CSV table of C-alpha atoms in Angstrom, one decimal:
chain,number,residue,atom,x,y,z
A,1,UNK,CA,250.0,33.8,168.8
A,2,UNK,CA,252.0,34.1,172.0
A,3,UNK,CA,252.3,31.2,174.4
A,4,UNK,CA,249.9,30.8,177.2
A,5,UNK,CA,248.6,28.2,179.6
A,6,UNK,CA,245.3,26.6,179.0
A,7,UNK,CA,243.1,25.5,182.0
A,8,UNK,CA,240.1,23.3,181.8
A,9,UNK,CA,238.3,23.3,185.1
A,10,UNK,CA,235.4,21.0,185.5
A,11,UNK,CA,233.3,23.1,187.9
A,12,UNK,CA,232.6,26.8,188.2
A,13,UNK,CA,234.2,26.8,191.6
A,14,UNK,CA,237.5,25.5,190.1
A,15,UNK,CA,237.2,28.1,187.4
A,16,UNK,CA,236.7,30.9,189.9
A,17,UNK,CA,239.7,29.6,191.9
A,18,UNK,CA,241.9,29.8,188.8
A,19,UNK,CA,240.6,33.3,187.9
A,20,UNK,CA,241.3,34.4,191.5
A,21,UNK,CA,244.9,32.9,191.3
A,22,UNK,CA,245.8,34.5,188.0
A,23,UNK,CA,243.9,37.8,188.3
A,24,UNK,CA,244.3,40.1,185.3
A,25,UNK,CA,246.7,37.6,183.6
A,26,UNK,CA,243.7,35.3,183.0
A,27,UNK,CA,240.8,35.4,180.5
A,28,UNK,CA,237.8,33.2,180.3
A,29,UNK,CA,237.3,31.4,177.0
A,30,UNK,CA,234.0,30.0,175.9
A,31,UNK,CA,233.7,29.3,172.1
A,32,UNK,CA,236.7,31.5,171.4
A,33,UNK,CA,235.6,32.8,168.0
A,34,UNK,CA,236.2,36.4,169.2
A,35,UNK,CA,239.1,35.9,171.6
A,36,UNK,CA,241.2,33.5,169.4
A,37,UNK,CA,241.0,36.0,166.5
A,38,UNK,CA,242.2,38.8,168.8
A,39,UNK,CA,245.0,36.7,170.2
A,40,UNK,CA,246.1,35.6,166.7
A,41,UNK,CA,246.4,39.2,165.7
A,42,UNK,CA,248.3,40.1,168.9
A,43,UNK,CA,245.6,42.5,169.8
A,44,UNK,CA,245.5,41.1,173.3
A,45,UNK,CA,248.0,39.0,175.3
A,46,UNK,CA,246.8,36.4,177.7
A,47,UNK,CA,249.0,34.3,180.0
A,48,UNK,CA,246.2,32.0,181.2
A,49,UNK,CA,243.1,30.9,179.4
A,50,UNK,CA,240.4,29.5,181.6
A,51,UNK,CA,238.1,27.4,179.4
A,52,UNK,CA,234.5,26.6,180.2
A,53,UNK,CA,234.5,23.6,177.9
A,54,UNK,CA,234.4,21.0,180.6
A,55,UNK,CA,231.9,22.6,182.9
A,56,UNK,CA,228.5,20.9,182.7
A,57,UNK,CA,225.2,22.6,183.2
A,58,UNK,CA,225.8,25.8,181.3
A,59,UNK,CA,224.2,24.7,178.0
A,60,UNK,CA,220.4,25.0,178.1
A,61,UNK,CA,217.3,26.8,176.8
A,62,UNK,CA,214.3,26.9,179.1
A,63,UNK,CA,211.0,28.6,178.8
A,64,UNK,CA,209.8,29.9,182.2
A,65,UNK,CA,207.2,32.4,183.4
A,66,UNK,CA,209.9,35.1,183.2
A,67,UNK,CA,210.6,34.3,179.6
A,68,UNK,CA,213.6,32.4,178.2
A,69,UNK,CA,216.6,31.3,180.2
A,70,UNK,CA,219.6,30.6,178.0
A,71,UNK,CA,222.8,29.1,179.4
A,72,UNK,CA,226.1,30.9,178.8
A,73,UNK,CA,227.6,27.9,176.9
A,74,UNK,CA,224.6,27.5,174.6
A,75,UNK,CA,225.9,28.1,171.1
A,76,UNK,CA,224.4,30.9,169.0
A,77,UNK,CA,223.4,28.3,166.4
A,78,UNK,CA,221.4,26.4,169.1
A,79,UNK,CA,219.5,29.6,169.8
A,80,UNK,CA,219.0,30.3,166.1
A,81,UNK,CA,217.5,26.8,165.5
A,82,UNK,CA,215.7,26.2,168.8
A,83,UNK,CA,211.9,25.6,168.4
A,84,UNK,CA,211.4,26.8,172.0
A,85,UNK,CA,213.1,30.1,171.2
A,86,UNK,CA,211.2,30.5,168.0
A,87,UNK,CA,207.9,29.9,169.7
A,88,UNK,CA,208.6,32.2,172.5
A,89,UNK,CA,210.6,35.0,170.9
A,90,UNK,CA,211.0,35.0,167.1
A,91,UNK,CA,213.1,38.2,167.3
A,92,UNK,CA,215.8,36.2,169.1
A,93,UNK,CA,215.7,33.5,166.4
A,94,UNK,CA,216.0,36.1,163.7
A,95,UNK,CA,218.8,37.9,165.3
A,96,UNK,CA,221.0,35.0,166.3
A,97,UNK,CA,220.4,33.5,162.9
A,98,UNK,CA,222.1,36.5,161.4
A,99,UNK,CA,225.4,36.2,163.3
A,100,UNK,CA,228.3,35.6,160.8
A,101,UNK,CA,228.0,32.1,159.3
A,102,UNK,CA,226.8,28.7,160.6
A,103,UNK,CA,230.4,27.7,161.3
A,104,UNK,CA,231.0,30.6,163.6
A,105,UNK,CA,227.5,30.2,165.2
A,106,UNK,CA,228.3,26.6,166.0
A,107,UNK,CA,231.3,27.6,168.1
A,108,UNK,CA,230.3,31.1,169.4
A,109,UNK,CA,228.3,31.0,172.6
A,110,UNK,CA,225.6,33.3,174.0
A,111,UNK,CA,227.6,34.0,177.2
A,112,UNK,CA,230.8,34.6,175.3
A,113,UNK,CA,229.1,37.1,173.0
A,114,UNK,CA,227.6,39.0,175.9
A,115,UNK,CA,230.9,39.2,177.7
A,116,UNK,CA,232.9,40.1,174.5
A,117,UNK,CA,230.9,43.3,173.7
A,118,UNK,CA,231.8,43.6,170.0
A,119,UNK,CA,229.9,46.8,169.0
A,120,UNK,CA,228.9,45.3,165.6
A,121,UNK,CA,227.6,42.0,167.0
A,122,UNK,CA,224.0,41.2,166.1
A,123,UNK,CA,222.6,40.1,169.5
A,124,UNK,CA,223.2,43.2,171.7
A,125,UNK,CA,220.7,45.6,170.1
A,126,UNK,CA,218.0,42.8,170.3
A,127,UNK,CA,218.9,42.1,173.9
A,128,UNK,CA,218.5,45.8,174.7
A,129,UNK,CA,215.1,45.9,172.9
A,130,UNK,CA,213.9,42.8,174.8
A,131,UNK,CA,215.2,44.1,178.2
A,132,UNK,CA,217.3,41.0,178.7
A,133,UNK,CA,219.4,40.4,181.9
A,134,UNK,CA,222.9,38.8,182.2
A,135,UNK,CA,223.8,36.4,185.0
A,136,UNK,CA,227.4,36.8,186.1
A,137,UNK,CA,228.9,34.5,188.7
A,138,UNK,CA,232.0,35.2,190.8
A,139,UNK,CA,233.4,33.2,193.7
A,140,UNK,CA,231.2,35.3,196.0
A,141,UNK,CA,227.9,34.4,194.2
A,142,UNK,CA,225.9,35.4,191.2
A,143,UNK,CA,224.5,38.8,190.3
A,144,UNK,CA,221.9,39.7,187.6
A,145,UNK,CA,222.3,42.8,185.6
A,146,UNK,CA,219.9,44.2,183.1
A,147,UNK,CA,221.7,44.9,179.8
A,148,UNK,CA,219.9,48.3,179.8
A,149,UNK,CA,221.7,49.2,183.0
A,150,UNK,CA,224.9,49.8,181.2
A,151,UNK,CA,226.1,46.3,180.5
A,152,UNK,CA,227.6,47.3,177.2
A,153,UNK,CA,230.1,49.8,178.5
A,154,UNK,CA,232.3,50.7,175.5
A,155,UNK,CA,234.2,49.2,172.6
A,156,UNK,CA,234.8,45.5,173.6
A,157,UNK,CA,234.1,46.5,177.2
A,158,UNK,CA,231.2,45.0,179.1
A,159,UNK,CA,230.0,44.8,182.7
A,160,UNK,CA,231.7,41.5,183.3
A,161,UNK,CA,234.2,42.0,186.1
A,162,UNK,CA,237.5,40.4,186.8
A,163,UNK,CA,236.8,36.9,188.3
A,164,UNK,CA,233.3,36.8,186.8
A,165,UNK,CA,231.8,34.3,184.4
A,166,UNK,CA,228.7,34.9,182.4
A,167,UNK,CA,226.6,31.8,183.2
A,168,UNK,CA,223.5,32.8,181.2
A,169,UNK,CA,220.9,35.3,180.2
A,170,UNK,CA,217.2,35.8,180.8
A,171,UNK,CA,215.1,37.2,178.0
A,172,UNK,CA,211.6,38.4,178.9
A,173,UNK,CA,208.9,37.5,176.3
A,174,UNK,CA,207.9,40.2,173.9
A,175,UNK,CA,204.2,41.5,174.4
A,176,UNK,CA,201.8,39.0,172.8
A,177,UNK,CA,200.7,41.3,170.1
A,178,UNK,CA,204.1,42.8,169.3
A,179,UNK,CA,205.6,42.8,165.8
A,180,UNK,CA,209.4,42.6,165.7
A,181,UNK,CA,212.2,42.8,163.2
A,182,UNK,CA,216.0,42.7,163.0
A,183,UNK,CA,217.4,44.4,159.9
A,184,UNK,CA,221.1,44.0,159.2
A,185,UNK,CA,222.3,46.3,156.4
A,186,UNK,CA,224.9,44.4,154.4
A,187,UNK,CA,225.9,46.2,151.3
A,188,UNK,CA,229.1,44.0,150.9
A,189,UNK,CA,228.7,40.3,151.7
A,190,UNK,CA,226.1,38.3,153.6
A,191,UNK,CA,228.5,37.2,156.3
A,192,UNK,CA,230.0,40.6,156.9
A,193,UNK,CA,229.6,42.8,159.9
A,194,UNK,CA,226.6,45.1,159.5
A,195,UNK,CA,227.1,48.6,158.2
A,196,UNK,CA,224.3,49.4,160.6
A,197,UNK,CA,221.9,47.1,162.3
A,198,UNK,CA,218.4,47.8,163.7
A,199,UNK,CA,216.4,45.7,166.1
A,200,UNK,CA,212.8,46.9,166.7
A,201,UNK,CA,209.6,46.0,168.5
A,202,UNK,CA,206.2,47.6,168.2
A,203,UNK,CA,202.7,47.2,169.6
A,204,UNK,CA,199.7,49.0,168.1
A,205,UNK,CA,196.6,48.6,170.3
A,206,UNK,CA,193.3,50.3,169.5
A,207,UNK,CA,194.9,52.3,166.7
A,208,UNK,CA,197.6,53.8,168.8
A,209,UNK,CA,201.2,52.9,169.5
A,210,UNK,CA,201.4,51.5,173.1
A,211,UNK,CA,205.0,50.1,173.0
A,212,UNK,CA,207.9,50.8,170.6
A,213,UNK,CA,211.5,50.0,171.1
A,214,UNK,CA,214.6,50.4,168.8
A,215,UNK,CA,218.1,49.1,169.4
A,216,UNK,CA,221.0,49.9,167.1
A,217,UNK,CA,224.2,48.1,166.4
A,218,UNK,CA,227.5,49.2,164.7
A,219,UNK,CA,226.6,52.9,165.1
A,220,UNK,CA,228.6,53.6,168.3
A,221,UNK,CA,231.2,52.1,170.6
A,222,UNK,CA,228.5,49.8,171.9
A,223,UNK,CA,225.0,48.8,170.9
A,224,UNK,CA,222.5,51.5,172.0
A,225,UNK,CA,218.8,51.6,172.8
A,226,UNK,CA,217.1,54.6,171.1
A,227,UNK,CA,214.7,55.7,173.9
A,228,UNK,CA,213.8,58.8,172.0
A,229,UNK,CA,211.7,56.9,169.5
A,230,UNK,CA,209.0,56.0,172.1
A,231,UNK,CA,208.7,59.7,173.0
A,232,UNK,CA,207.6,60.6,169.5
A,233,UNK,CA,205.3,57.6,168.9
A,234,UNK,CA,203.7,56.3,172.0
A,235,UNK,CA,200.1,57.2,172.5
A,236,UNK,CA,199.7,58.3,168.9
A,237,UNK,CA,198.3,56.8,165.7
A,238,UNK,CA,201.3,55.5,163.7
A,239,UNK,CA,201.8,57.4,160.4
A,240,UNK,CA,204.6,57.6,157.9
A,241,UNK,CA,205.3,61.2,158.9
A,242,UNK,CA,205.6,60.3,162.6
A,243,UNK,CA,207.8,57.3,161.8
A,244,UNK,CA,210.0,59.6,159.8
A,245,UNK,CA,210.2,62.1,162.7
A,246,UNK,CA,210.9,59.3,165.2
A,247,UNK,CA,213.7,57.8,163.0
A,248,UNK,CA,215.4,61.2,162.8
A,249,UNK,CA,215.9,61.1,166.6
A,250,UNK,CA,218.4,58.2,166.4
A,251,UNK,CA,220.9,60.5,164.6
A,252,UNK,CA,222.0,61.9,168.0
A,253,UNK,CA,222.9,58.4,169.2
A,254,UNK,CA,225.3,57.7,166.3
A,255,UNK,CA,229.0,58.1,166.5
A,256,UNK,CA,230.1,55.3,164.2
A,257,UNK,CA,233.7,54.4,163.3
A,258,UNK,CA,234.3,55.2,159.6
A,259,UNK,CA,235.7,52.2,157.8
A,260,UNK,CA,235.4,50.5,154.4
A,261,UNK,CA,231.7,50.0,155.1
A,262,UNK,CA,231.1,53.7,155.0
A,263,UNK,CA,232.0,57.1,156.4
A,264,UNK,CA,230.6,58.2,159.8
A,265,UNK,CA,228.1,60.4,158.0
A,266,UNK,CA,226.9,57.7,155.7
A,267,UNK,CA,226.5,55.2,158.5
A,268,UNK,CA,224.5,57.8,160.5
A,269,UNK,CA,222.3,58.5,157.5
A,270,UNK,CA,221.8,54.7,157.1
A,271,UNK,CA,220.9,54.3,160.8
A,272,UNK,CA,218.0,56.8,160.3
A,273,UNK,CA,216.9,55.1,157.0
A,274,UNK,CA,216.9,51.6,158.5
A,275,UNK,CA,215.3,52.7,161.7
A,276,UNK,CA,212.5,54.2,159.6
A,277,UNK,CA,212.2,50.9,157.7
A,278,UNK,CA,212.1,48.8,160.9
A,279,UNK,CA,209.5,51.1,162.5
A,280,UNK,CA,207.4,51.0,159.3
A,281,UNK,CA,207.4,47.2,159.6
A,282,UNK,CA,206.8,46.8,163.3
A,283,UNK,CA,204.0,49.4,163.4
A,284,UNK,CA,202.1,47.7,160.6
A,285,UNK,CA,202.6,50.5,158.0
A,286,UNK,CA,203.9,48.3,155.2
B,1,UNK,CA,257.5,26.0,166.0
B,2,UNK,CA,261.1,24.5,166.4
B,3,UNK,CA,262.5,26.7,169.1
B,4,UNK,CA,259.7,25.9,171.5
B,5,UNK,CA,260.5,26.1,175.2
B,6,UNK,CA,256.8,26.0,175.6
B,7,UNK,CA,254.9,23.7,177.9
B,8,UNK,CA,253.2,21.1,175.8
B,9,UNK,CA,249.9,19.5,176.7
B,10,UNK,CA,248.4,16.3,175.4
B,11,UNK,CA,245.5,16.5,173.0
B,12,UNK,CA,243.5,13.4,172.2
B,13,UNK,CA,240.9,13.5,169.4
B,14,UNK,CA,239.2,11.0,167.2
B,15,UNK,CA,239.6,12.0,163.6
B,16,UNK,CA,237.7,10.0,160.9
B,17,UNK,CA,237.3,7.1,163.4
B,18,UNK,CA,240.9,6.9,164.5
B,19,UNK,CA,242.1,8.1,167.9
B,20,UNK,CA,245.2,10.3,167.9
B,21,UNK,CA,247.1,11.8,170.8
B,22,UNK,CA,249.8,14.5,170.3
B,23,UNK,CA,251.6,16.9,172.7
B,24,UNK,CA,251.3,20.4,171.5
B,25,UNK,CA,251.6,24.0,172.8
B,26,UNK,CA,248.2,25.3,173.9
B,27,UNK,CA,248.5,28.0,171.1
B,28,UNK,CA,248.3,25.3,168.4
B,29,UNK,CA,245.2,25.9,166.3
B,30,UNK,CA,243.1,23.0,165.4
B,31,UNK,CA,243.9,23.4,161.6
B,32,UNK,CA,247.6,23.3,162.4
B,33,UNK,CA,247.1,20.3,164.6
B,34,UNK,CA,245.2,18.4,161.9
B,35,UNK,CA,247.7,19.3,159.2
B,36,UNK,CA,251.1,19.2,161.0
B,37,UNK,CA,250.7,17.0,164.0
B,38,UNK,CA,248.4,14.5,162.4
B,39,UNK,CA,249.6,14.9,158.8
B,40,UNK,CA,246.0,15.1,157.4
B,41,UNK,CA,246.7,17.8,154.8
B,42,UNK,CA,243.3,17.7,153.0
B,43,UNK,CA,242.1,20.4,155.3
B,44,UNK,CA,243.5,23.8,154.1
B,45,UNK,CA,244.0,27.2,155.8
B,46,UNK,CA,243.6,30.5,154.0
B,47,UNK,CA,242.2,33.6,155.7
B,48,UNK,CA,243.1,32.4,159.3
B,49,UNK,CA,240.3,34.5,160.8
B,50,UNK,CA,237.2,32.3,160.4
B,51,UNK,CA,235.8,34.0,157.3
B,52,UNK,CA,236.7,32.1,154.2
B,53,UNK,CA,235.5,28.6,155.1
B,54,UNK,CA,238.4,26.7,153.6
B,55,UNK,CA,239.4,25.1,157.0
B,56,UNK,CA,235.8,23.8,157.7
B,57,UNK,CA,235.8,20.5,159.6
B,58,UNK,CA,233.0,18.7,161.5
B,59,UNK,CA,233.5,18.6,165.3
B,60,UNK,CA,231.0,17.1,167.6
B,61,UNK,CA,228.5,16.7,164.8
B,62,UNK,CA,228.6,20.4,163.7
B,63,UNK,CA,230.8,22.3,161.3
B,64,UNK,CA,233.4,24.7,162.6
B,65,UNK,CA,236.3,26.9,161.4
B,66,UNK,CA,239.4,25.0,162.5
B,67,UNK,CA,241.6,28.1,162.2
B,68,UNK,CA,239.9,29.9,165.0
B,69,UNK,CA,239.7,27.0,167.4
B,70,UNK,CA,242.6,25.8,169.5
B,71,UNK,CA,243.5,22.1,169.4
B,72,UNK,CA,243.1,22.0,173.2
B,73,UNK,CA,239.5,23.1,172.7
B,74,UNK,CA,238.9,20.1,170.6
B,75,UNK,CA,240.4,17.6,173.0
B,76,UNK,CA,238.0,14.6,173.5
B,77,UNK,CA,236.0,15.5,170.3
B,78,UNK,CA,235.0,13.4,167.4
B,79,UNK,CA,236.2,15.2,164.2
B,80,UNK,CA,235.6,14.5,160.5
B,81,UNK,CA,237.8,15.9,157.9
B,82,UNK,CA,237.7,15.6,154.1
B,83,UNK,CA,239.7,12.4,154.4
B,84,UNK,CA,236.9,10.8,156.3
B,85,UNK,CA,234.1,11.7,153.8
B,86,UNK,CA,234.4,8.8,151.3
B,87,UNK,CA,233.3,5.3,152.3
B,88,UNK,CA,236.5,3.4,151.6
B,89,UNK,CA,237.0,3.6,147.8
B,90,UNK,CA,233.5,4.8,147.3
B,91,UNK,CA,233.3,8.6,147.0
B,92,UNK,CA,230.6,10.6,148.8
B,93,UNK,CA,227.8,11.7,146.4
B,94,UNK,CA,229.1,15.3,146.9
B,95,UNK,CA,232.6,14.4,145.8
B,96,UNK,CA,231.2,12.7,142.7
B,97,UNK,CA,228.9,15.6,142.0
B,98,UNK,CA,231.7,18.3,142.4
B,99,UNK,CA,233.7,16.3,139.8
B,100,UNK,CA,230.9,15.7,137.4
B,101,UNK,CA,229.2,19.1,137.5
B,102,UNK,CA,232.3,21.4,137.6
B,103,UNK,CA,232.0,22.3,141.3
B,104,UNK,CA,235.7,23.1,141.5
B,105,UNK,CA,238.5,24.4,139.4
B,106,UNK,CA,241.7,25.1,141.3
B,107,UNK,CA,240.4,23.0,144.2
B,108,UNK,CA,241.8,24.8,147.1
B,109,UNK,CA,238.4,25.7,148.7
B,110,UNK,CA,236.9,22.3,147.8
B,111,UNK,CA,237.5,20.4,151.1
B,112,UNK,CA,235.7,23.2,152.9
B,113,UNK,CA,232.9,23.3,150.4
B,114,UNK,CA,232.3,19.6,150.7
B,115,UNK,CA,232.5,19.6,154.5
B,116,UNK,CA,230.0,22.5,154.7
B,117,UNK,CA,227.6,21.1,152.1
B,118,UNK,CA,227.7,17.7,153.6
B,119,UNK,CA,226.5,19.1,156.9
B,120,UNK,CA,223.7,20.9,155.0
B,121,UNK,CA,222.5,17.7,153.1
B,122,UNK,CA,222.6,15.7,156.3
B,123,UNK,CA,219.9,17.9,157.8
B,124,UNK,CA,218.2,18.8,154.6
B,125,UNK,CA,218.8,16.6,151.5
B,126,UNK,CA,216.5,18.7,149.4
B,127,UNK,CA,217.6,22.3,150.0
B,128,UNK,CA,216.3,25.2,147.8
B,129,UNK,CA,218.8,27.3,146.0
B,130,UNK,CA,218.3,30.1,148.6
B,131,UNK,CA,218.9,27.6,151.4
B,132,UNK,CA,222.1,26.5,149.8
B,133,UNK,CA,223.2,30.1,149.3
B,134,UNK,CA,222.4,31.0,152.9
B,135,UNK,CA,224.2,27.9,154.4
B,136,UNK,CA,227.2,28.2,152.1
B,137,UNK,CA,227.6,32.0,152.2
B,138,UNK,CA,230.8,31.7,154.3
B,139,UNK,CA,232.6,29.3,151.9
B,140,UNK,CA,234.4,31.5,149.5
B,141,UNK,CA,235.4,30.4,146.0
B,142,UNK,CA,237.4,32.6,143.5
B,143,UNK,CA,237.1,30.3,140.5
B,144,UNK,CA,233.7,28.9,139.9
B,145,UNK,CA,231.4,31.8,140.4
B,146,UNK,CA,229.4,29.5,142.7
B,147,UNK,CA,226.7,28.4,140.2
B,148,UNK,CA,228.5,25.1,139.6
B,149,UNK,CA,228.9,24.6,143.4
B,150,UNK,CA,225.2,25.1,143.9
B,151,UNK,CA,224.4,22.7,141.0
B,152,UNK,CA,226.8,20.1,142.4
B,153,UNK,CA,225.1,20.3,145.8
B,154,UNK,CA,221.7,19.9,144.3
B,155,UNK,CA,222.8,16.9,142.2
B,156,UNK,CA,224.4,15.3,145.3
B,157,UNK,CA,221.1,15.9,147.2
B,158,UNK,CA,219.2,14.0,144.4
B,159,UNK,CA,221.5,11.0,144.7
B,160,UNK,CA,221.3,11.0,148.5
B,161,UNK,CA,217.4,11.2,148.3
B,162,UNK,CA,217.4,8.2,146.0
B,163,UNK,CA,219.5,6.3,148.5
B,164,UNK,CA,222.8,6.6,146.7
């Protein structure tokens, strides 16, 4: 790892001032599980790390009328084990509980993950399904961006702009009668990145589908929301044939990177298979 | 590490109840800090990317991979390493169980296995086999085939439940 300077501001204002001074030579570090690995492998060079570790007030989980408010410095394990999260949004509990291992979840933070934009991370597809928003603060103030409005831009590229810090996320509650699931296809080891991952939510009311959402991870350069699925299913009685037809539509969203977890063709086929399984579960067809 | 012209910064941590301060370059990882600056070589490093679990230590009450943390990130923290697990001459029930039930062979992964399973038993002294597998899945072992590790953890849990 190359040399760099490490800064530990104690307020957001100090952090913003440092980010402003050093511009593109600076990177924000939260838990560092993603960033340190990249720096150790010389994938990125950083002259100034601005750490959030001494800034108070960014670690919280609150239930409000709008859903859950989760601070950027909240660890992924805190989300995975929070009673408030489980009571309000079990899909978040399930998804954050699938991230890597307990050791990584204890260091990795919610805000760090959202800013990092690893295309194979677990939370992004679920945050797309749940229509979450990201709060990003710069020295000029805070803005709120829906993840669906293009937050996950490209491979390790997100909407966080130079000088901005992700201070938290807001996750609206799922509809009261929704069924949800997060399926991580792991043919190798339990702590691996997924070959493909599917997050899904479904509501069946009066025998017809009234809401259905599917998010996919590890199938493209970012997590993607499969809006085509709703077009096939909403307003109809859920059947195995319709689920099969809806799952086929995710094929067009897939452009996976071939690696030792599978070829692009295989991963695309698996995205269809696991979308079908997730839909079968959330539409009550099991 | 010898030709450093690097700016060094002080890092103060409390490890196994003793406060240490050392001046290190910010790029120093926590595992290197523990091993080379503090001389506590019980903690090992293998994969260096947070995957294998060998470098597991407890920091601020939770287990972390010390190979993908910087020492400067740990500044001000309370840390426990394998050297701090025994109570004086009295071994921790997990240490006894790993010896008595074949929980290790070559021993290189053992400090990490014990630090990880200790954290599990502290919050759940009676884990099921599935709970042990889920918690321990990131602690790799190439010798034992894991069955003996799982058995050792279960036996240590029995001892802890009976109040040592």
